[in-house]
C-alpha cells in the first residue's frame, strides 16, 4: 500500500502566521477565514491573513487592554474588537471615513458578552450570557443601531457563516440548542431542538460540550453535527456522529448517524461535502430505520498524509531539509468546514481530499462512481477509472461496466434536461421572471459523450491487443446506456462501432446493427454511408445498405444520384431524380457522360432524347445551350445515329 | 458402377435399375456439359417426372426425381386416363429444395469430402444413410413454394432500445460463459441476432423453425413438461429450459449430449456443439467448440445464469412488442398481400402465408396464383436487386404500398 493511499492531505501552501506566544495572540475568524496575529494588544502591530489573499493586512492599534476577540466585517470594511465583557470597539476601514474608534455597550443589564459575529458588512450580532443583540453599524455616524434582541440564557454559541445561522446552547445540560437565522437586517428564530445525550448515571452531570458540536453545509443543506463518544445503545461500541438536519423552515430532524467504529478523540471536518475524520458521504446509500439513516465509513480509516513543513519565505534561504509536521498534534484547532490551525506552529491549512488514492480503496465500482460523481474535481478521475476498468489487467465485467455507464449518463441526462428546460423558459420569455432564471451549472460530474469518446473509448478501441468481442460489447453497452437515458447518440460513436466491425470483417454484424437502426441515421452518417459504399467490394450488400440509409435521410438525394451514376445505373438515377421532381435542375452533361461510359448506345440514345425533350419543354427548343457543355455528346450522337435523328425544333 | 452410388432412396429398388438410373443422369449431365461446360443441366423435364441435378461439391452429385402431379380424366371411351401435368412444378422451387438438402446435411455432418478424408466411402455412406433416412421423411414436397426458393429468414421487428438490451444480454452471456463461440437469439421463431455468418445462419434457422421448435411446441401445448420448476433452490424461479441436451438437470444421470453442427466449411471448418435454450418465446442458441467437454455442471451453471435473465428479457420483449403493435395498429388485416424478400440480409416477410409448417403451407391466395408468382419470379429474377412481387399489379398501388410498408428501403423501379 505504501504512502499512496492517503486520501486526506493538508493543502500545499498553508497560510503562515506568527506563532502564538505570550506577546502574540492569535485569533481566527471563521466568517472571513482570517487569522489575526495581534502583537502586544495591537500596539506593535496586527497582521491579518486570509486563505485567498496573499497580501496580508497590517495595521496598528492602541493597546487598550487584552483583546478577547477581533474580527473584520465582510469585505474587511469595519474592524470589531472586544476587550471587555461589556463592550465591543469598532474602527472603520472604509476610505474617507473617520478611523477613530467607537464603542458599543451591550444593552442587557448585567450581561456578559460571550462573543460577536458579523452577518454582513455592516451588521453584527452580540451574543451575551443572557441573549443576543442584533445591531446595524453606521460607520459614517460612528454609532450602532439596535435592530432586534432576544433574551435567553446562553451557555455557549456557535456560528455558521455560510448559512448565517447562530446556534445557542441553553438549559443546564446545555443540550437544548436554539438556532437563529440572519438575513438582510432581519433575525428569525428557528425551532429549538434537543440533542439526546448518552444515558449516564444521575450522579455524574453530563452536559453537552461545545467541542462535540459542529455546524456545516453538506450538499447545500445545513447540518448540526454531534460527535457522540459512546453510542446510546450500550451494545455497540465506538463513537458516532449524529447529523441533525436544520432546515430554513420546519423543525430540526435527526437524519443520519455516522458510525465511526472506534473510540478516542476525533477531529471533524467537512471537505467537498464529505464528513471527514473517517470519510463519510451521506449521499451514499446506508441502512435506514425509517427516520435515520445509518452510515458506515466509505473508506477505511487513514490518517492525513504525512506533511512536511515547507521551508518557505525569503528568509529561509538556508538549505534546511523540510521538517516533518506532527499530525493531529494537541495544538491543532479544528474549524469548520475544512480548516486546521496549529497556533503553536503558526500554520493554517485547508484539509483536502485526494480522489486518486480513493479509487483503489473502493473496490465496488458502482459505489465508487456514486462517490466520485458528488465530488468537485472529479472528471479526470472518473475518466481514468473508466479507462482502467477496460484495461486487460484490471478489466471489469460487463454488468459493472454497464452500471458505471448508467451512473455517468444519469448525471449527464439530468444536466441536459435542466439545460433544455432553461432554454425553453428563456425562449418563452420568462427571463424577466422573479426569481431570475439561473442557467444550470455544468459541474465536473457531467461527463458527456465527447469526454468518454476522447479519453476512454477512442484509446480503448485503438488498443490492438483487446479482443474485438469485448471492444464491441463495451461500445454497444455505452450506446445502450445512452439510449436508455434517451440521450441522442453522437455520430462519432457510431463510426467507432462501424470502424471496429469493419476492421475485423464482421460485416454481417454491422449489417444487423444497421437493420435494427442501432446505428441511427443522422446527417453525419452520410459519411458512414459513403464508408459503406467503399466496402462494397468486400461485402456486396453494403451498396444497398448505404442507399437505404441515404433514402431515409431524405436530404441526401444528390448523393443517391451520384452513387447510382457511379454504378452506371443511369436510368435508375434519372427515374429517381424525376420521382422526387428534381429533373429540371440536373446537369445533362453528367448523365450523358455516365450513359456514354456504359457503351450502351441505346441507353445513350434514351438519355439524350430525354434531355432534348427537357430542353424543348423548358426553352421551346431541343438544342443544348453552350452553357451545358454538351457539344461533345451532340457530336457523338450525330456520329452514331446520324444528323437526322436529332430532334427538330417545333416551329409554328 | 454400383460403387458410384453413395445413397439411393428408396433402397428397395433393384440394383440394376439403380445403376441404370444413375447412369442416365450421368449421361445427361455429361452431354449437356458439352454445350455449356460451366453450367451443365440443372433439371430434366419428362412426361412423368422431373429430375433435378446438383453438384454441391466437386464430383459429388445429388439427383432428385419428382413426379409430376396427375389428374385422372375420363377419356372418350369412358376409361380413366391418367394425365400428367408437366408444367405444374417449378424448377426453381425444387432445385432450391435439393440445395437445401445438401446444406442441411452439411450443417450436421460436414462436407462429403471431409467424411471421405476421415473414414473413406464407408463413413460417408453411413452418414448419408443415417441423415437422409430421417430427413427425407420430413420433406413435404407438395407444400413447397416460393418461400423455399428464397430460404429467407424472418426477422423479429423490434425497437432500438429492446434490441440493445438483447445485445447487452448476449454480450454478458458470452462473457460469463467464455467457452461460447457464437450466439444466436430468436423470438417467436423469428431471428433477432446471429453471431454466425449469414449462410450458416440461414440453414440453422431453417432447422430451428421447421424441425426443432415445432417438435417442442406440442408437449408445451399439451401442458406436459411444465416449465415452472418450483423445486429450484434459492427462489430462482425462471422459465428457462434446454431444447437440446439434458431434459432434467436434477437427474444426475442426465446426458449432456448436444447436436453437433459444422459451420464456415469453406474457410475455418468449425465443429460446434449446438445448445438451444428457451424461456417463454425467447430462444438462444449457444455454439461451443466441439472439442470442449460439456458436463452436467456446465449445463446447471448455464441454466442458473441464463435462465433468470432470459425470462426477464423475454417478458420485456413481449411487452414492448405489444406496445409497438398497438401503436402501428398492425393487428388489422393487411391491406396488401405481398411477399417480400431481401437477398442482402435474407429478410423475408409474407402476408400471404398465414401459417407455414413443414407439412402444411397455408396461404390466403389460390394455389394457381402462387404458381403464377413463382413463374414471375423465375422470369424476373435479377441477381442484384430486391425482388418484389405484387399481386395487384397496378403500379400506382405498388408505389403506395412501398410508401406505407417499406418506407425505409431504397427501391429501384
PDB file of N, CA and C in Angstrom, chain A residues 30 112-117 126-132 152-160 165-180 193-195 197 205-215 224-227 244:
ATOM      1  N   UNK A  30     -13.962  32.734  11.564  1.00  0.00           N
ATOM      2  CA  UNK A  30     -14.494  31.714  10.657  1.00  0.00           C
ATOM      3  C   UNK A  30     -15.231  32.314   9.468  1.00  0.00           C
ATOM      4  N   UNK A 112     -22.899  39.563  30.200  1.00  0.00           N
ATOM      5  CA  UNK A 112     -21.515  39.497  29.730  1.00  0.00           C
ATOM      6  C   UNK A 112     -21.509  39.075  28.264  1.00  0.00           C
ATOM      7  N   UNK A 113     -20.714  39.799  27.510  1.00  0.00           N
ATOM      8  CA  UNK A 113     -20.645  39.439  26.086  1.00  0.00           C
ATOM      9  C   UNK A 113     -19.756  38.200  25.941  1.00  0.00           C
ATOM     10  N   UNK A 114     -20.340  37.139  25.346  1.00  0.00           N
ATOM     11  CA  UNK A 114     -19.562  35.909  25.097  1.00  0.00           C
ATOM     12  C   UNK A 114     -18.759  36.042  23.814  1.00  0.00           C
ATOM     13  N   UNK A 115     -19.321  36.814  22.914  1.00  0.00           N
ATOM     14  CA  UNK A 115     -18.629  36.993  21.644  1.00  0.00           C
ATOM     15  C   UNK A 115     -19.527  37.744  20.681  1.00  0.00           C
ATOM     16  N   UNK A 116     -19.023  37.926  19.456  1.00  0.00           N
ATOM     17  CA  UNK A 116     -19.855  38.595  18.455  1.00  0.00           C
ATOM     18  C   UNK A 116     -19.588  37.986  17.087  1.00  0.00           C
ATOM     19  N   UNK A 117     -20.560  38.164  16.184  1.00  0.00           N
ATOM     20  CA  UNK A 117     -20.393  37.655  14.811  1.00  0.00           C
ATOM     21  C   UNK A 117     -20.888  38.706  13.841  1.00  0.00           C
ATOM     22  N   UNK A 126     -24.258  40.495  18.851  1.00  0.00           N
ATOM     23  CA  UNK A 126     -23.553  40.263  20.119  1.00  0.00           C
ATOM     24  C   UNK A 126     -24.219  39.067  20.783  1.00  0.00           C
ATOM     25  N   UNK A 127     -23.448  38.134  21.238  1.00  0.00           N
ATOM     26  CA  UNK A 127     -24.023  37.027  21.995  1.00  0.00           C
ATOM     27  C   UNK A 127     -23.587  37.237  23.447  1.00  0.00           C
ATOM     28  N   UNK A 128     -24.564  37.374  24.331  1.00  0.00           N
ATOM     29  CA  UNK A 128     -24.262  37.550  25.741  1.00  0.00           C
ATOM     30  C   UNK A 128     -24.767  36.332  26.488  1.00  0.00           C
ATOM     31  N   UNK A 129     -24.449  36.229  27.757  1.00  0.00           N
ATOM     32  CA  UNK A 129     -24.947  35.077  28.507  1.00  0.00           C
ATOM     33  C   UNK A 129     -26.439  35.174  28.762  1.00  0.00           C
ATOM     34  N   UNK A 130     -27.041  36.321  28.400  1.00  0.00           N
ATOM     35  CA  UNK A 130     -28.489  36.449  28.623  1.00  0.00           C
ATOM     36  C   UNK A 130     -29.284  36.633  27.348  1.00  0.00           C
ATOM     37  N   UNK A 131     -28.631  36.479  26.226  1.00  0.00           N
ATOM     38  CA  UNK A 131     -29.399  36.580  24.992  1.00  0.00           C
ATOM     39  C   UNK A 131     -28.561  37.103  23.852  1.00  0.00           C
ATOM     40  N   UNK A 132     -29.239  37.502  22.759  1.00  0.00           N
ATOM     41  CA  UNK A 132     -28.487  38.046  21.638  1.00  0.00           C
ATOM     42  C   UNK A 132     -29.038  39.403  21.244  1.00  0.00           C
ATOM     43  N   UNK A 152     -32.467  35.115  26.390  1.00  0.00           N
ATOM     44  CA  UNK A 152     -32.419  33.661  26.590  1.00  0.00           C
ATOM     45  C   UNK A 152     -31.101  33.359  27.301  1.00  0.00           C
ATOM     46  N   UNK A 153     -31.109  32.360  28.155  1.00  0.00           N
ATOM     47  CA  UNK A 153     -29.866  32.003  28.836  1.00  0.00           C
ATOM     48  C   UNK A 153     -28.947  31.270  27.874  1.00  0.00           C
ATOM     49  N   UNK A 154     -27.727  31.714  27.802  1.00  0.00           N
ATOM     50  CA  UNK A 154     -26.812  31.116  26.831  1.00  0.00           C
ATOM     51  C   UNK A 154     -25.589  30.545  27.553  1.00  0.00           C
ATOM     52  N   UNK A 155     -25.299  29.281  27.273  1.00  0.00           N
ATOM     53  CA  UNK A 155     -24.074  28.680  27.805  1.00  0.00           C
ATOM     54  C   UNK A 155     -22.900  28.949  26.890  1.00  0.00           C
ATOM     55  N   UNK A 156     -23.133  28.656  25.635  1.00  0.00           N
ATOM     56  CA  UNK A 156     -22.125  28.919  24.611  1.00  0.00           C
ATOM     57  C   UNK A 156     -22.845  29.069  23.281  1.00  0.00           C
ATOM     58  N   UNK A 157     -22.106  29.503  22.265  1.00  0.00           N
ATOM     59  CA  UNK A 157     -22.754  29.697  20.965  1.00  0.00           C
ATOM     60  C   UNK A 157     -21.851  29.200  19.860  1.00  0.00           C
ATOM     61  N   UNK A 158     -22.447  29.074  18.689  1.00  0.00           N
ATOM     62  CA  UNK A 158     -21.688  28.627  17.526  1.00  0.00           C
ATOM     63  C   UNK A 158     -22.248  29.330  16.314  1.00  0.00           C
ATOM     64  N   UNK A 159     -21.388  29.723  15.406  1.00  0.00           N
ATOM     65  CA  UNK A 159     -21.849  30.470  14.232  1.00  0.00           C
ATOM     66  C   UNK A 159     -21.418  29.763  12.957  1.00  0.00           C
ATOM     67  N   UNK A 160     -22.365  29.640  12.038  1.00  0.00           N
ATOM     68  CA  UNK A 160     -22.026  29.077  10.731  1.00  0.00           C
ATOM     69  C   UNK A 160     -22.175  30.186   9.706  1.00  0.00           C
ATOM     70  N   UNK A 165     -26.328  31.228  10.377  1.00  0.00           N
ATOM     71  CA  UNK A 165     -27.124  30.683  11.478  1.00  0.00           C
ATOM     72  C   UNK A 165     -26.254  30.678  12.731  1.00  0.00           C
ATOM     73  N   UNK A 166     -26.859  31.180  13.829  1.00  0.00           N
ATOM     74  CA  UNK A 166     -26.179  31.112  15.127  1.00  0.00           C
ATOM     75  C   UNK A 166     -26.913  30.099  15.987  1.00  0.00           C
ATOM     76  N   UNK A 167     -26.150  29.264  16.629  1.00  0.00           N
ATOM     77  CA  UNK A 167     -26.725  28.235  17.475  1.00  0.00           C
ATOM     78  C   UNK A 167     -26.394  28.597  18.917  1.00  0.00           C
ATOM     79  N   UNK A 168     -27.421  28.627  19.766  1.00  0.00           N
ATOM     80  CA  UNK A 168     -27.191  28.947  21.170  1.00  0.00           C
ATOM     81  C   UNK A 168     -27.451  27.723  22.013  1.00  0.00           C
ATOM     82  N   UNK A 169     -26.567  27.458  22.952  1.00  0.00           N
ATOM     83  CA  UNK A 169     -26.774  26.340  23.866  1.00  0.00           C
ATOM     84  C   UNK A 169     -27.481  26.873  25.109  1.00  0.00           C
ATOM     85  N   UNK A 170     -28.607  26.270  25.447  1.00  0.00           N
ATOM     86  CA  UNK A 170     -29.347  26.720  26.623  1.00  0.00           C
ATOM     87  C   UNK A 170     -29.574  25.529  27.543  1.00  0.00           C
ATOM     88  N   UNK A 171     -30.241  25.775  28.646  1.00  0.00           N
ATOM     89  CA  UNK A 171     -30.569  24.823  29.719  1.00  0.00           C
ATOM     90  C   UNK A 171     -29.314  24.363  30.465  1.00  0.00           C
ATOM     91  N   UNK A 172     -29.575  23.706  31.576  1.00  0.00           N
ATOM     92  CA  UNK A 172     -28.479  23.302  32.459  1.00  0.00           C
ATOM     93  C   UNK A 172     -27.586  22.271  31.792  1.00  0.00           C
ATOM     94  N   UNK A 173     -28.238  21.319  31.103  1.00  0.00           N
ATOM     95  CA  UNK A 173     -27.440  20.273  30.459  1.00  0.00           C
ATOM     96  C   UNK A 173     -26.793  20.775  29.164  1.00  0.00           C
ATOM     97  N   UNK A 174     -27.100  22.008  28.849  1.00  0.00           N
ATOM     98  CA  UNK A 174     -26.543  22.675  27.674  1.00  0.00           C
ATOM     99  C   UNK A 174     -26.966  22.014  26.368  1.00  0.00           C
ATOM    100  N   UNK A 175     -27.910  21.096  26.424  1.00  0.00           N
ATOM    101  CA  UNK A 175     -28.187  20.293  25.225  1.00  0.00           C
ATOM    102  C   UNK A 175     -29.428  20.735  24.462  1.00  0.00           C
ATOM    103  N   UNK A 176     -30.048  21.836  24.874  1.00  0.00           N
ATOM    104  CA  UNK A 176     -31.137  22.374  24.052  1.00  0.00           C
ATOM    105  C   UNK A 176     -30.534  23.491  23.212  1.00  0.00           C
ATOM    106  N   UNK A 177     -30.636  23.328  21.897  1.00  0.00           N
ATOM    107  CA  UNK A 177     -29.990  24.278  21.001  1.00  0.00           C
ATOM    108  C   UNK A 177     -31.040  25.158  20.333  1.00  0.00           C
ATOM    109  N   UNK A 178     -30.761  26.446  20.374  1.00  0.00           N
ATOM    110  CA  UNK A 178     -31.705  27.402  19.790  1.00  0.00           C
ATOM    111  C   UNK A 178     -31.032  28.085  18.595  1.00  0.00           C
ATOM    112  N   UNK A 179     -31.494  27.796  17.376  1.00  0.00           N
ATOM    113  CA  UNK A 179     -30.890  28.446  16.221  1.00  0.00           C
ATOM    114  C   UNK A 179     -31.566  29.777  15.862  1.00  0.00           C
ATOM    115  N   UNK A 180     -30.774  30.712  15.398  1.00  0.00           N
ATOM    116  CA  UNK A 180     -31.286  31.971  14.838  1.00  0.00           C
ATOM    117  C   UNK A 180     -30.719  32.124  13.450  1.00  0.00           C
ATOM    118  N   UNK A 193     -34.222  22.686  19.408  1.00  0.00           N
ATOM    119  CA  UNK A 193     -34.234  21.226  19.426  1.00  0.00           C
ATOM    120  C   UNK A 193     -33.263  20.736  20.486  1.00  0.00           C
ATOM    121  N   UNK A 194     -33.471  19.478  20.853  1.00  0.00           N
ATOM    122  CA  UNK A 194     -32.663  18.927  21.929  1.00  0.00           C
ATOM    123  C   UNK A 194     -31.746  17.843  21.391  1.00  0.00           C
ATOM    124  N   UNK A 195     -30.515  17.891  21.837  1.00  0.00           N
ATOM    125  CA  UNK A 195     -29.573  16.838  21.456  1.00  0.00           C
ATOM    126  C   UNK A 195     -29.689  15.736  22.506  1.00  0.00           C
ATOM    127  N   UNK A 197     -28.496  13.229  24.853  1.00  0.00           N
ATOM    128  CA  UNK A 197     -27.202  12.905  25.455  1.00  0.00           C
ATOM    129  C   UNK A 197     -27.163  11.427  25.799  1.00  0.00           C
ATOM    130  N   UNK A 205     -22.890  14.627  36.330  1.00  0.00           N
ATOM    131  CA  UNK A 205     -23.626  15.583  35.498  1.00  0.00           C
ATOM    132  C   UNK A 205     -22.945  15.618  34.130  1.00  0.00           C
ATOM    133  N   UNK A 206     -23.659  15.097  33.167  1.00  0.00           N
ATOM    134  CA  UNK A 206     -23.078  15.053  31.822  1.00  0.00           C
ATOM    135  C   UNK A 206     -23.733  16.157  31.001  1.00  0.00           C
ATOM    136  N   UNK A 207     -22.959  17.064  30.535  1.00  0.00           N
ATOM    137  CA  UNK A 207     -23.572  18.116  29.721  1.00  0.00           C
ATOM    138  C   UNK A 207     -22.984  18.088  28.317  1.00  0.00           C
ATOM    139  N   UNK A 208     -23.656  18.800  27.432  1.00  0.00           N
ATOM    140  CA  UNK A 208     -23.213  18.836  26.042  1.00  0.00           C
ATOM    141  C   UNK A 208     -22.046  19.802  25.938  1.00  0.00           C
ATOM    142  N   UNK A 209     -20.961  19.286  25.413  1.00  0.00           N
ATOM    143  CA  UNK A 209     -19.789  20.149  25.295  1.00  0.00           C
ATOM    144  C   UNK A 209     -19.780  20.816  23.933  1.00  0.00           C
ATOM    145  N   UNK A 210     -19.349  22.042  23.932  1.00  0.00           N
ATOM    146  CA  UNK A 210     -19.240  22.810  22.700  1.00  0.00           C
ATOM    147  C   UNK A 210     -18.332  22.099  21.696  1.00  0.00           C
ATOM    148  N   UNK A 211     -17.364  21.398  22.257  1.00  0.00           N
ATOM    149  CA  UNK A 211     -16.387  20.760  21.373  1.00  0.00           C
ATOM    150  C   UNK A 211     -16.951  19.602  20.572  1.00  0.00           C
ATOM    151  N   UNK A 212     -18.086  19.082  21.015  1.00  0.00           N
ATOM    152  CA  UNK A 212     -18.665  17.948  20.301  1.00  0.00           C
ATOM    153  C   UNK A 212     -19.706  18.362  19.279  1.00  0.00           C
ATOM    154  N   UNK A 213     -19.865  19.660  19.130  1.00  0.00           N
ATOM    155  CA  UNK A 213     -20.872  20.132  18.172  1.00  0.00           C
ATOM    156  C   UNK A 213     -20.183  20.897  17.048  1.00  0.00           C
ATOM    157  N   UNK A 214     -20.677  20.696  15.845  1.00  0.00           N
ATOM    158  CA  UNK A 214     -20.183  21.481  14.716  1.00  0.00           C
ATOM    159  C   UNK A 214     -21.351  21.747  13.790  1.00  0.00           C
ATOM    160  N   UNK A 215     -21.219  22.812  13.011  1.00  0.00           N
ATOM    161  CA  UNK A 215     -22.247  23.089  12.007  1.00  0.00           C
ATOM    162  C   UNK A 215     -21.576  23.100  10.651  1.00  0.00           C
ATOM    163  N   UNK A 224     -26.296  20.086  11.803  1.00  0.00           N
ATOM    164  CA  UNK A 224     -25.584  20.201  13.071  1.00  0.00           C
ATOM    165  C   UNK A 224     -24.987  18.829  13.339  1.00  0.00           C
ATOM    166  N   UNK A 225     -23.691  18.804  13.501  1.00  0.00           N
ATOM    167  CA  UNK A 225     -23.017  17.529  13.704  1.00  0.00           C
ATOM    168  C   UNK A 225     -22.736  17.350  15.190  1.00  0.00           C
ATOM    169  N   UNK A 226     -23.123  16.256  15.720  1.00  0.00           N
ATOM    170  CA  UNK A 226     -22.881  15.976  17.124  1.00  0.00           C
ATOM    171  C   UNK A 226     -22.022  14.737  17.225  1.00  0.00           C
ATOM    172  N   UNK A 227     -20.872  14.904  17.824  1.00  0.00           N
ATOM    173  CA  UNK A 227     -19.973  13.768  17.983  1.00  0.00           C
ATOM    174  C   UNK A 227     -20.304  13.082  19.299  1.00  0.00           C
ATOM    175  N   UNK A 244     -27.932  16.284  12.489  1.00  0.00           N
ATOM    176  CA  UNK A 244     -29.273  16.858  12.594  1.00  0.00           C
ATOM    177  C   UNK A 244     -29.433  17.809  11.433  1.00  0.00           C
TER     178      UNK A 244
END
